[in-house]
């Protein structure tokens, strides 16, 4: 285990574990960013609308992998979801998450 795995965990392994549990991918970027490219199976709820959609996400009854452009907004989204008792992990930037999913 490398120092970064020790400090931050093995994100690829965690993402695979979440996907194996039927996780949904939640993209929290703006509509314009989403329209310029996204993970095909992802759901889209911009970060500024997330709090208004927590009940909708809870009804899905699935773990959530959040993503955005770089990982900052998805980190905020993960905290919002966790504070509402939703199992969530920050998947980081959508393009790097897509590569992790496909590898």
Coordinates of N, CA and C in Angstrom, one line a residue, residues 36-100:
X36 N -21.6 19.2 -22.3 CA -20.4 19.1 -23.0 C -19.7 17.7 -22.9
X37 N -20.4 16.9 -22.1 CA -19.9 15.5 -22.0 C -20.1 15.0 -20.6
X38 N -20.5 13.7 -20.5 CA -20.7 13.1 -19.2 C -20.7 11.6 -19.3
X39 N -20.7 10.9 -18.2 CA -20.7 9.5 -18.1 C -22.2 9.0 -18.5
X40 N -22.2 8.1 -19.5 CA -23.5 7.8 -20.1 C -24.6 7.4 -19.1
X41 N -24.2 6.6 -18.1 CA -25.2 6.1 -17.1 C -25.5 7.0 -16.0
X42 N -24.8 8.2 -15.9 CA -24.9 9.1 -14.8 C -26.3 9.8 -14.7
X43 N -26.6 10.1 -13.5 CA -27.8 11.0 -13.2 C -27.2 12.4 -13.1
X44 N -28.0 13.4 -13.4 CA -27.5 14.8 -13.3 C -28.4 15.6 -12.4
X45 N -27.7 16.1 -11.3 CA -28.4 17.1 -10.4 C -27.3 18.1 -10.1
X46 N -27.3 19.3 -10.6 CA -26.3 20.3 -10.2 C -26.2 20.5 -8.7
X47 N -25.0 20.8 -8.2 CA -24.8 20.9 -6.8 C -25.7 21.9 -6.1
X48 N -26.0 23.0 -6.8 CA -26.9 24.0 -6.2 C -28.4 23.6 -6.1
X49 N -28.7 22.4 -6.7 CA -30.0 21.9 -6.6 C -30.1 20.6 -5.8
X50 N -28.9 20.2 -5.3 CA -28.9 18.9 -4.6 C -29.7 18.8 -3.3
X51 N -29.6 19.8 -2.5 CA -30.4 19.7 -1.2 C -31.9 19.6 -1.5
X52 N -32.4 20.2 -2.6 CA -33.8 20.1 -2.9 C -34.2 18.7 -3.5
X53 N -33.2 17.9 -3.8 CA -33.4 16.6 -4.4 C -33.0 15.4 -3.5
X54 N -32.7 15.7 -2.3 CA -32.2 14.6 -1.4 C -33.2 13.5 -1.2
X55 N -34.5 13.9 -1.0 CA -35.6 12.9 -0.9 C -35.7 12.0 -2.1
X56 N -35.5 12.5 -3.3 CA -35.5 11.8 -4.5 C -34.4 10.8 -4.6
X57 N -33.2 11.2 -4.1 CA -32.1 10.3 -4.1 C -32.2 9.2 -3.0
X58 N -32.8 9.6 -1.9 CA -33.1 8.6 -0.8 C -34.0 7.5 -1.3
X59 N -35.0 7.9 -2.1 CA -36.0 6.9 -2.6 C -35.3 5.9 -3.6
X60 N -34.2 6.3 -4.2 CA -33.5 5.3 -5.1 C -32.9 4.1 -4.3
X61 N -32.7 4.4 -3.0 CA -32.2 3.4 -2.1 C -30.9 2.7 -2.6
X62 N -30.0 3.5 -3.1 CA -28.7 2.9 -3.6 C -27.6 3.8 -3.2
X63 N -26.4 3.2 -3.1 CA -25.2 4.1 -2.8 C -25.0 5.0 -4.0
X64 N -24.3 6.1 -3.7 CA -24.0 7.1 -4.7 C -22.5 7.4 -4.9
X65 N -22.1 7.5 -6.1 CA -20.8 7.9 -6.5 C -20.9 9.3 -7.1
X66 N -20.4 10.3 -6.5 CA -20.6 11.7 -7.0 C -19.4 12.0 -7.9
X67 N -19.6 12.9 -8.9 CA -18.5 13.4 -9.7 C -18.8 14.8 -10.2
X68 N -17.8 15.5 -10.6 CA -17.9 16.9 -11.1 C -16.8 17.1 -12.1
X69 N -16.2 18.3 -12.2 CA -15.1 18.5 -13.1 C -13.8 18.1 -12.5
X70 N -13.6 18.5 -11.2 CA -12.3 18.2 -10.6 C -12.3 17.4 -9.3
X71 N -13.5 17.3 -8.7 CA -13.6 16.6 -7.4 C -14.0 17.5 -6.3
X72 N -13.9 18.8 -6.4 CA -14.3 19.7 -5.3 C -15.8 19.7 -5.1
X73 N -16.6 20.0 -6.1 CA -18.0 20.0 -5.9 C -18.6 18.6 -5.5
X74 N -18.0 17.6 -6.1 CA -18.5 16.2 -5.8 C -18.1 15.9 -4.3
X75 N -17.1 16.5 -3.8 CA -16.7 16.3 -2.4 C -17.8 17.0 -1.5
X76 N -18.2 18.2 -1.9 CA -19.3 18.8 -1.2 C -20.6 18.0 -1.3
X77 N -20.9 17.5 -2.5 CA -22.1 16.7 -2.7 C -22.1 15.5 -1.8
X78 N -20.9 14.8 -1.7 CA -20.8 13.6 -0.9 C -21.1 13.9 0.6
X79 N -20.6 15.1 1.0 CA -20.9 15.4 2.4 C -22.4 15.7 2.7
X80 N -23.0 16.4 1.7 CA -24.4 16.6 1.8 C -25.2 15.3 1.9
X81 N -24.9 14.4 1.0 CA -25.5 13.1 1.0 C -25.3 12.3 2.2
X82 N -24.1 12.3 2.7 CA -23.8 11.5 3.9 C -24.5 12.1 5.1
X83 N -24.6 13.4 5.2 CA -25.3 14.1 6.3 C -26.8 13.8 6.3
X84 N -27.3 13.2 5.1 CA -28.7 12.8 5.0 C -28.8 11.3 5.0
X85 N -27.8 10.6 5.6 CA -27.8 9.2 5.7 C -27.9 8.4 4.4
X86 N -27.2 9.0 3.4 CA -27.1 8.3 2.1 C -25.6 7.9 2.0
X87 N -25.4 6.6 1.7 CA -24.1 6.1 1.5 C -23.5 6.7 0.2
X88 N -22.4 7.4 0.3 CA -21.8 8.2 -0.8 C -20.3 8.2 -0.8
X89 N -19.7 8.3 -1.9 CA -18.3 8.4 -2.1 C -18.0 9.4 -3.2
X90 N -16.9 10.2 -3.0 CA -16.5 11.2 -4.0 C -15.7 10.5 -5.1
X91 N -16.3 10.4 -6.3 CA -15.6 9.8 -7.4 C -14.6 10.7 -8.1
X92 N -14.6 12.0 -7.8 CA -13.7 13.0 -8.4 C -14.2 13.5 -9.7
X93 N -13.3 13.9 -10.5 CA -13.6 14.4 -11.9 C -14.3 13.3 -12.7
X94 N -15.3 13.7 -13.5 CA -16.0 12.8 -14.3 C -15.2 12.0 -15.3
X95 N -14.2 12.7 -15.9 CA -13.5 12.0 -17.0 C -12.5 11.0 -16.3
X96 N -11.9 11.3 -15.2 CA -11.1 10.3 -14.5 C -11.9 9.1 -14.0
X97 N -13.1 9.5 -13.5 CA -14.0 8.4 -13.0 C -14.4 7.5 -14.1
X98 N -14.7 8.0 -15.3 CA -15.1 7.2 -16.4 C -13.9 6.3 -16.7
X99 N -12.7 6.7 -16.7 CA -11.6 5.8 -17.0 C -11.5 4.7 -15.9
X100 N -11.7 5.1 -14.7 CA -11.7 4.0 -13.6 C -12.8 3.0 -13.8

